[in-house]
Tab-separated table of C-alpha atoms in Angstrom:
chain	number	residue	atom	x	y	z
A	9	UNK	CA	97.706	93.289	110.223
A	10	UNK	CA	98.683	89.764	111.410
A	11	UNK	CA	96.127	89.827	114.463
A	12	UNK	CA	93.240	90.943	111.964
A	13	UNK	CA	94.500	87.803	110.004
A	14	UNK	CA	93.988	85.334	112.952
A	15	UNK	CA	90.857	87.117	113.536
A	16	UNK	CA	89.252	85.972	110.050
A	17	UNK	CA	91.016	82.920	110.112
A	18	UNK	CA	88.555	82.655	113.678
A	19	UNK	CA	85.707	84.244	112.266
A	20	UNK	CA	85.666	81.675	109.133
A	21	UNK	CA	85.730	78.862	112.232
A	22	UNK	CA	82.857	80.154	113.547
A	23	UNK	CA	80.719	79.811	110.550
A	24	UNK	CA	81.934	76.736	109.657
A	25	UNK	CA	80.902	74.958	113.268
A	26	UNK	CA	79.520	71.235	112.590
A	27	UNK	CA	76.642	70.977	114.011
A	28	UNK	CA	76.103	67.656	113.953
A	29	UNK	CA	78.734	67.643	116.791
A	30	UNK	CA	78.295	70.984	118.212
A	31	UNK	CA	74.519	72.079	118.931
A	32	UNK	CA	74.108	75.260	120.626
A	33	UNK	CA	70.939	76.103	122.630
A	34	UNK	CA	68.672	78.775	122.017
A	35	UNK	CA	69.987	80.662	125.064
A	36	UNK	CA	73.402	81.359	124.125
A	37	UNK	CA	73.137	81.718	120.427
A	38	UNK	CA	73.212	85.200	120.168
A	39	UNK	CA	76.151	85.752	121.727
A	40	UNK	CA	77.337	83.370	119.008
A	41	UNK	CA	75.754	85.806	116.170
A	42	UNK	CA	77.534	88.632	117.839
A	43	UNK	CA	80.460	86.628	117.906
A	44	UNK	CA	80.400	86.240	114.060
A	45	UNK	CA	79.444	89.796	113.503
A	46	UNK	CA	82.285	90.834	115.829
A	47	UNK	CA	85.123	88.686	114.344
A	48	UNK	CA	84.118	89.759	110.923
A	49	UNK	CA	84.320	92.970	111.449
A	50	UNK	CA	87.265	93.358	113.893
A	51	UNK	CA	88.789	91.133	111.348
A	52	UNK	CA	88.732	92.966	108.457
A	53	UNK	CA	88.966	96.057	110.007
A	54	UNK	CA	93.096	95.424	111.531
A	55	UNK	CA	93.771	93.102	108.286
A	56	UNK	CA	92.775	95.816	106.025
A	57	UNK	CA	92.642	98.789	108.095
A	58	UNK	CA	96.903	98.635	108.029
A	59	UNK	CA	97.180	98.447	104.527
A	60	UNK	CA	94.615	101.389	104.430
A	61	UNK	CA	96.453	103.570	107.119
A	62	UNK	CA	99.659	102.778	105.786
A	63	UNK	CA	98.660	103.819	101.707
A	64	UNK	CA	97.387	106.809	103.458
A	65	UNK	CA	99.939	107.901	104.522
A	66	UNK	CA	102.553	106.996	101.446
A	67	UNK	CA	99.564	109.109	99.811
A	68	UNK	CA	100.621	112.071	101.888
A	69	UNK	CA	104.019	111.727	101.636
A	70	UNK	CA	104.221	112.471	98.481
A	71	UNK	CA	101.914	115.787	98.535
A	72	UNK	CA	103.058	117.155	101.441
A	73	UNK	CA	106.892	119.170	102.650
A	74	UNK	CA	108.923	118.114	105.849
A	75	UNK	CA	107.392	120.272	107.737
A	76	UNK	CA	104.143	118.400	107.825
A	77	UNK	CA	105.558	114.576	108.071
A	78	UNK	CA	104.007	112.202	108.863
A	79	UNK	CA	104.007	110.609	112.966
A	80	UNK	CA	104.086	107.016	113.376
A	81	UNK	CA	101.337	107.369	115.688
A	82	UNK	CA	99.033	108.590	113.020
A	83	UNK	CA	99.111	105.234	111.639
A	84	UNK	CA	98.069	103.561	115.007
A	85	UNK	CA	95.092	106.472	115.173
A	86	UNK	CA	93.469	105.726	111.872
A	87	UNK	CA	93.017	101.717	112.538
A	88	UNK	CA	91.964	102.735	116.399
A	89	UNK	CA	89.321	105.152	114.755
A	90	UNK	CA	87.645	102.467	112.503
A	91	UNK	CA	87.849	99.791	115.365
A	92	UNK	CA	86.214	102.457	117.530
A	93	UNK	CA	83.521	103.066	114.613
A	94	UNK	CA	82.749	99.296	114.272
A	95	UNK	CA	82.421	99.266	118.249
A	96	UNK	CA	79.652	101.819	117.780
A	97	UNK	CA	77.773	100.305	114.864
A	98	UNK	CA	78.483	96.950	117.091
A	99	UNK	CA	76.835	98.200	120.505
A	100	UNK	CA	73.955	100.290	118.664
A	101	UNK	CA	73.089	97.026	116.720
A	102	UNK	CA	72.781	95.404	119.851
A	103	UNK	CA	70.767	97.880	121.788
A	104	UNK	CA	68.395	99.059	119.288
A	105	UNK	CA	67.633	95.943	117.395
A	106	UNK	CA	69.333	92.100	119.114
A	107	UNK	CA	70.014	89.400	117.012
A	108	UNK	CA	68.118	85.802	117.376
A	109	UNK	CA	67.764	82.879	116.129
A	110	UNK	CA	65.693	82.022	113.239
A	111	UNK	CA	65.113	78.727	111.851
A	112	UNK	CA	64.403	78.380	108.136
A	113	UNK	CA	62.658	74.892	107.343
A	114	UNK	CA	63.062	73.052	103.684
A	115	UNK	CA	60.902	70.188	102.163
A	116	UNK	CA	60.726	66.694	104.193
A	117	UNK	CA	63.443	64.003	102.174
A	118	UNK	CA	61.621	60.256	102.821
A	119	UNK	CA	63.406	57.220	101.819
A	120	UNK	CA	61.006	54.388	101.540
A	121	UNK	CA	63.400	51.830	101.662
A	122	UNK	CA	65.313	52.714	104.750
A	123	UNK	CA	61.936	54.239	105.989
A	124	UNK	CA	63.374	56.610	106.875
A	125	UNK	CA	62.530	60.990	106.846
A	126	UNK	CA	64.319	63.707	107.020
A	127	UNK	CA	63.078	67.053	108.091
A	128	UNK	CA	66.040	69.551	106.917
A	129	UNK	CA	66.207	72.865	108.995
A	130	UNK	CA	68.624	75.748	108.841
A	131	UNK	CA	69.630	77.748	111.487
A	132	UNK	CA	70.037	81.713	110.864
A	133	UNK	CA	71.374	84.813	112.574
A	134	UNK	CA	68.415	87.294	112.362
A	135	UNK	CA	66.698	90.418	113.400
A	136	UNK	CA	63.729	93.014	112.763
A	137	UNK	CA	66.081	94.898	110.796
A	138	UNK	CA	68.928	92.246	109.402
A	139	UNK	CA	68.601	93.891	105.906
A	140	UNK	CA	69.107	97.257	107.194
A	141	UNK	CA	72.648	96.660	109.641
A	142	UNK	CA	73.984	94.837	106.764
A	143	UNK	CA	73.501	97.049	103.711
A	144	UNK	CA	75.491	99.838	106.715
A	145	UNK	CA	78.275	97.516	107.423
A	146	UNK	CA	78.604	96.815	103.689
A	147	UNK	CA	78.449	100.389	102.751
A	148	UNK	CA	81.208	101.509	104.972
A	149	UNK	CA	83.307	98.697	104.280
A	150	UNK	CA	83.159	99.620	100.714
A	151	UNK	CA	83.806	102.884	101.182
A	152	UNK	CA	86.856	101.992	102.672
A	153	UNK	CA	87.592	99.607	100.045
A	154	UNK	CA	86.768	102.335	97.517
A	155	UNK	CA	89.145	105.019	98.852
A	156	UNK	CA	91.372	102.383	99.426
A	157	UNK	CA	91.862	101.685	95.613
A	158	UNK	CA	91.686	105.145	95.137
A	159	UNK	CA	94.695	106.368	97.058
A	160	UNK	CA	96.944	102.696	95.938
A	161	UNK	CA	96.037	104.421	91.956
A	162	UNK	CA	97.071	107.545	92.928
A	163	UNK	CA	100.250	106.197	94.686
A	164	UNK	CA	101.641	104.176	92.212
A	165	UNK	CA	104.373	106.427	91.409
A	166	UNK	CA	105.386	107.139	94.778
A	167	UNK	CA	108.539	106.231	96.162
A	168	UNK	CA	110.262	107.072	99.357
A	169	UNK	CA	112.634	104.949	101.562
A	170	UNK	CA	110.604	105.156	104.732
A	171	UNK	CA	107.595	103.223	103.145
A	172	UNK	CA	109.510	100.813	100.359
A	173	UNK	CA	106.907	98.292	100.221
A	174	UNK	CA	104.076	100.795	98.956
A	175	UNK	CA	103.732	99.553	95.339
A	176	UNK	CA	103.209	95.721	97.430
A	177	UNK	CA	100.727	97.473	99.959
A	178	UNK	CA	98.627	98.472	96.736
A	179	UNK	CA	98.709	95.154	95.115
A	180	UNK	CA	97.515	93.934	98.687
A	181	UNK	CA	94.533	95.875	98.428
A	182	UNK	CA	94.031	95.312	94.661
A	183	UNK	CA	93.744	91.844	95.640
A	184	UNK	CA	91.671	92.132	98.871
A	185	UNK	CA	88.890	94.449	96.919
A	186	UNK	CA	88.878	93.096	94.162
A	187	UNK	CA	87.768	89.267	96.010
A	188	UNK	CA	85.078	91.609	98.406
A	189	UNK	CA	83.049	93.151	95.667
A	190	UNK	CA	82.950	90.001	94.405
A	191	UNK	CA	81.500	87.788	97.279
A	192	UNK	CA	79.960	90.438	99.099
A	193	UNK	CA	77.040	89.992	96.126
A	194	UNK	CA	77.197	86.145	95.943
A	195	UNK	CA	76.612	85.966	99.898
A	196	UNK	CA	73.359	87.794	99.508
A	197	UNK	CA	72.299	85.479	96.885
A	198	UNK	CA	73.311	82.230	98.454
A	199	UNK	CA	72.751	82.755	101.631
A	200	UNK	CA	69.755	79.860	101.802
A	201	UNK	CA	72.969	77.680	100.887
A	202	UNK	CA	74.915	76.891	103.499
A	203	UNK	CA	77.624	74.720	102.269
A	204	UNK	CA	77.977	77.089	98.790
A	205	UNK	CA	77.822	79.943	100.848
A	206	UNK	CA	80.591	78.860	103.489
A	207	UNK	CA	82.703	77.346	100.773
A	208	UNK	CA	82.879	80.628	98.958
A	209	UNK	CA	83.342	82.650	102.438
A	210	UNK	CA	86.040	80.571	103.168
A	211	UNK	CA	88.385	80.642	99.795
A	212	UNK	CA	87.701	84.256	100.085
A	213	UNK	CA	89.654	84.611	103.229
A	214	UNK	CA	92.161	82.280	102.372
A	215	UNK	CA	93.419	83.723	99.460
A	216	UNK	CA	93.192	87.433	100.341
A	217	UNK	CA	94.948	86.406	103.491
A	218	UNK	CA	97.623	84.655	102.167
A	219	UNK	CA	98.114	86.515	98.819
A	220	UNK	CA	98.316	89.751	101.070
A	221	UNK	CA	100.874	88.462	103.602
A	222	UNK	CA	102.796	86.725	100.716
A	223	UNK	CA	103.406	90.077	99.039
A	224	UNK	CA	103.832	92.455	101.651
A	225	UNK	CA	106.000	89.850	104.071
A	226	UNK	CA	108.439	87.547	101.405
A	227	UNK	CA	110.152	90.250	100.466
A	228	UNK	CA	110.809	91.309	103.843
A	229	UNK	CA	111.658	87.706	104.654
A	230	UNK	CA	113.878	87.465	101.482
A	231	UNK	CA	116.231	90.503	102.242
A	232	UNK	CA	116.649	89.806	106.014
A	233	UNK	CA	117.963	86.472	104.703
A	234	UNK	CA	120.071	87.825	102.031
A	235	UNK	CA	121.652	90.560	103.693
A	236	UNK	CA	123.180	90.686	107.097
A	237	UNK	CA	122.418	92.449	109.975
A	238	UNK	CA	125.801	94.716	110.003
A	239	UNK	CA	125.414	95.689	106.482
A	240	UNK	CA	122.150	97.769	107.425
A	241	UNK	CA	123.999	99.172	110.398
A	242	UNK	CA	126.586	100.127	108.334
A	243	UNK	CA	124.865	101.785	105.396
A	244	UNK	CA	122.896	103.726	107.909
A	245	UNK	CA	126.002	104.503	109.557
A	246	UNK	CA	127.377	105.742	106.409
A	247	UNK	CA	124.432	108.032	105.632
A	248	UNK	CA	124.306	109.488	108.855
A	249	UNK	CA	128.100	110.414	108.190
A	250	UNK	CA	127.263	111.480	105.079
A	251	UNK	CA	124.499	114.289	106.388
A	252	UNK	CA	127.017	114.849	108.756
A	253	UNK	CA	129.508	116.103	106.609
A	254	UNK	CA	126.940	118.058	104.404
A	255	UNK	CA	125.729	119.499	106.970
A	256	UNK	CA	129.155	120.754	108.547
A	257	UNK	CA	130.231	122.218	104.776
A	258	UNK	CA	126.464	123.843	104.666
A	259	UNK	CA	127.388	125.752	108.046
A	260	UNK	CA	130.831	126.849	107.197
A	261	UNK	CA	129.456	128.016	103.770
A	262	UNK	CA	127.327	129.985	105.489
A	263	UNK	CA	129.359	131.511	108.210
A	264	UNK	CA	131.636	132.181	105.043
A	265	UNK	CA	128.807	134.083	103.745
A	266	UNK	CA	128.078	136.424	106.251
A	267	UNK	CA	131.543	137.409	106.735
A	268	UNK	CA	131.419	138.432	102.696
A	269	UNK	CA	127.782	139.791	103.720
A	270	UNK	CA	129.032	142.098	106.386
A	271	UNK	CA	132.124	143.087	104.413
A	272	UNK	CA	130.523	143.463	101.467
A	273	UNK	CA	128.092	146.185	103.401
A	274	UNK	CA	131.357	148.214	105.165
A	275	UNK	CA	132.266	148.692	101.916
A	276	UNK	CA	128.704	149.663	100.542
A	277	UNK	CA	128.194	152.274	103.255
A	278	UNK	CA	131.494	153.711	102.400
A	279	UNK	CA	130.552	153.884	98.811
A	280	UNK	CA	126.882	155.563	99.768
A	281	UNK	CA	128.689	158.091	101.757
A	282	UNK	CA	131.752	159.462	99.203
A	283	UNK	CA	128.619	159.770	96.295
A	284	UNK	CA	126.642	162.026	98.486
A	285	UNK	CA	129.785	163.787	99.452
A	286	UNK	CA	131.286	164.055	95.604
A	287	UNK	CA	128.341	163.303	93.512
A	288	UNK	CA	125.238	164.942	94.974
A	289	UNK	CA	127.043	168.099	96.465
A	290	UNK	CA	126.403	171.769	94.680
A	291	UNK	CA	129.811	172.748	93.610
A	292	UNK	CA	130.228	176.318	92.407
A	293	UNK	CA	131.102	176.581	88.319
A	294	UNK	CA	133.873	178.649	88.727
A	295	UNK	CA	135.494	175.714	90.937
A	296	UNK	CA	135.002	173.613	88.189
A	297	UNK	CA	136.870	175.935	85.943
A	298	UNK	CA	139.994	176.121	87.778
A	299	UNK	CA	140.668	172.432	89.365
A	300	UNK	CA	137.428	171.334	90.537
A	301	UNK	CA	136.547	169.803	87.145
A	302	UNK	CA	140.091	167.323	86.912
A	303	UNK	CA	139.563	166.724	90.390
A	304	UNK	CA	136.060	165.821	90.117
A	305	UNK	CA	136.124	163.721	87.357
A	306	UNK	CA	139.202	161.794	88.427
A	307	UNK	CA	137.729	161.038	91.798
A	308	UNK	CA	134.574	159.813	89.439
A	309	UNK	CA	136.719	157.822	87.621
A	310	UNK	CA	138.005	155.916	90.370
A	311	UNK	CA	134.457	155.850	92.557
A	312	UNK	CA	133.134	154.274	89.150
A	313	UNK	CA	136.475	151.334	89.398
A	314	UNK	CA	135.470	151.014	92.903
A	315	UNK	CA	131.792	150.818	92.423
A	316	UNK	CA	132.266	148.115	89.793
A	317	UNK	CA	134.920	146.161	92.018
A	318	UNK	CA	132.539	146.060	94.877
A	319	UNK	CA	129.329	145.526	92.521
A	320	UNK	CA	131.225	141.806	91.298
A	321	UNK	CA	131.840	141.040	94.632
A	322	UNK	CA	127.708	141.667	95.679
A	323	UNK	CA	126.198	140.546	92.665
A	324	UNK	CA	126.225	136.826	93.762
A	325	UNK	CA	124.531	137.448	97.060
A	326	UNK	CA	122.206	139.696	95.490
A	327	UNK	CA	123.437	143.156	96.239
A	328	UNK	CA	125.208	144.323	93.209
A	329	UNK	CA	122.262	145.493	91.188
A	330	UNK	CA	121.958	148.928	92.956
A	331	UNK	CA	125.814	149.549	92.817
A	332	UNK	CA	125.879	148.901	88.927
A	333	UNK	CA	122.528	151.334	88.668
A	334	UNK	CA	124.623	154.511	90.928
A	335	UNK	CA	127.704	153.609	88.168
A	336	UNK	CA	125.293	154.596	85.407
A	337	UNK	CA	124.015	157.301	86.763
A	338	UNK	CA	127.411	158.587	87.659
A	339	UNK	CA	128.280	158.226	83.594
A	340	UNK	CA	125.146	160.476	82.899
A	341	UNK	CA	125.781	162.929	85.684
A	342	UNK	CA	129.507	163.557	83.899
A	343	UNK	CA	128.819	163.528	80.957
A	344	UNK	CA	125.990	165.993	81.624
A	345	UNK	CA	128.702	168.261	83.754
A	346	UNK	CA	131.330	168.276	80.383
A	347	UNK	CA	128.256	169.325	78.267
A	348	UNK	CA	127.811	172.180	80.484
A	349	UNK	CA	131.426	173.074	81.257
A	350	UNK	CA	132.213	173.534	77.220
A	351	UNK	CA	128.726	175.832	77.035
A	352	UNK	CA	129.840	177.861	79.387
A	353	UNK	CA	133.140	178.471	77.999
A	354	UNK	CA	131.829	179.571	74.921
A	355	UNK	CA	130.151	182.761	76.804
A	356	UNK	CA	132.726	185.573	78.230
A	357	UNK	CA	130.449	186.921	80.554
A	358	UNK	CA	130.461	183.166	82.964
A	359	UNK	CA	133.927	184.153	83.053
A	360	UNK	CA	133.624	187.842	84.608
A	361	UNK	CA	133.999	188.361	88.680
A	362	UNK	CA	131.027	189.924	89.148
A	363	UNK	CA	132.842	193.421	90.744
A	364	UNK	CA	134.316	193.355	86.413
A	365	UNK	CA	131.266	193.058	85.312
A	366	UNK	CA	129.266	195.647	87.415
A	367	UNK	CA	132.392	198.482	86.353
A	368	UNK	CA	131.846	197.722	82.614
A	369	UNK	CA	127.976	198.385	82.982
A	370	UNK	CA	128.864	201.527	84.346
């Protein structure tokens, strides 16, 4: 960002040459229209390109999980690929259609008294296609400038502590579009006006210059002055301790965990295997009407404590569900087995060995 600074700060020399003192032949002035052009563009393009990179990425920051952060080296990438774009416009401009130099003549001044007359002249930077090259480089540069406002809006409630000075990145480029749209019109217009025309180039790149270093680099300035070197080290030493320590309680939670886990399925294995056992096995009715029925529902009973002790214990790490569903359905299954076991002592014959019952047939 600083280099692109001296750049304009260079660039605004260049147009600004005296010549009165400084003539420059017709051989070498296109290399001094390139230089402009060049400067310019290289200029704006480092100045403005890091604010642009670096909103662009405080723009994805904040739409985007830790998975997908962001590399420093992206932000290096996105100013290389608009200096590499303006290298391209640069060397196509120059191949297809060179820039020369033009002289623009005004109307003769004579002074009568001094006998004296002046022939007034302007030097230009010119081409077949001028109009053209410039209405491209002003279109992407207001793209940029565009998109640039658009993603500073959009970030204005963004905050993270790897890019603080966002909110005074977006005032940066507040201030540098808002000065661009705003000369980029009146340099068409008075271009046939050199000292206007300068004047107003000039004050443009001083105070979009300035006004941007002033709020993206006092602040900086003003808190390495205010607070001392070992106080950062220290309250980065004291968050690293403190992911440290969250990080130790996170694994011995977890280790804590799977021991519960692992217990917690011993125990629900055991509890699969006495219900297919007790629950789902055929048992004769007569069993049931000597000691099987007690027995039965007693060993329910306490399957159903068990069941309900276990299903506590799970529910938390998301197993108890199923045990409180098999404690139901034991309730339904017994009370479905009492419902039968009165029926059936209402009839004599369930009672009858079936040798009694065949004799009184006969």
């Amino acid at each position: 960002m600083l280099v692109g600074f001296i750049i304009m700060f260079l660039s605004m020399l260049l147009f600004g040459l005296p010549v009165e003192e400084i003539s420059i032949s017709e051989r070498y002035f296109p290399l001094f229209c390139y230089g402009q052009v060049v400067t310019i563009m290289y200029g704006f393009t480092l100045s403005y390109g890091a604010m642009f990179s670096k909103i662009l990425m405080v723009h994805r920051l904040g739409n985007i999980t830790m998975k997908n952060w962001v590399q420093t080296w992206k932000f290096y990438a996105i100013i290389g690929f608009l200096i590499g774009l303006d290298t391209i416009i640069v060397i196509i401009w120059i191949s297809v259609d060179s820039l020369r130099r033009s002289v623009e003549t005004f109307d003769s001044i004579e002074y009568v008294e001094e006998n004296i007359k002046l022939r007034i002249f302007m030097e230009h930077c010119t081409s077949h296609n001028y109009e053209l090259w410039i209405g491209l480089i002003y279109s992407y540069k207001g793209i940029l400038l565009f998109f640039g406002l658009f993603l500073a809006y959009e970030s204005r409630k963004i905050k993270t502590k790897l890019l603080n000075d966002s909110r005074l990145i977006s005032m940066a480029i507040y201030n540098v579009a808002i000065l661009c749209f705003i000369t980029a019109p009146v340099e068409i217009i008075i271009s046939s006006k050199p000292d206007a025309s300068f004047a107003f180039f000039a004050v443009t790149v001083v105070l979009s210059t300035f006004l941007s270093m002033g709020l993206i680099f006092i602040p900086k300035i003003q808190y390495i002055c205010q607070v001392p070197a070992y106080a950062e080290e220290q309250e980065v030493k004291t968050s690293q301790d403190t992911y440290k320590e969250r990080l130790n309680a996170l694994q011995n939670e977890n280790v804590a965990l799977r021991s519960e886990i692992i217990e917690a399925e011993k125990k629900l294995a055991e509890i699969k295997q006495n219900l297919n056992v007790n629950l789902l096995g055929d048992v004769h009715f007569n069993q049931q009407q000597s000691s099987g029925y007690d027995w039965r529902f007693s060993r329910g009973s306490q399957i159903r404590e068990w069941l309900a002790e276990t299903g506590t214990m799970l529910l938390r790490i998301g197993g108890g569900r199923y045990l409180f569903d098999r404690i139901a359905q034991m309730e339904a299954l017994e009370g479905d087995n009492i419902g039968r076991f009165f029926k059936a002592r209402n009839s004599s014959s369930m009672f009858l060995p079936q040798e009694i019952e065949s004799d009184t047939m006969l």
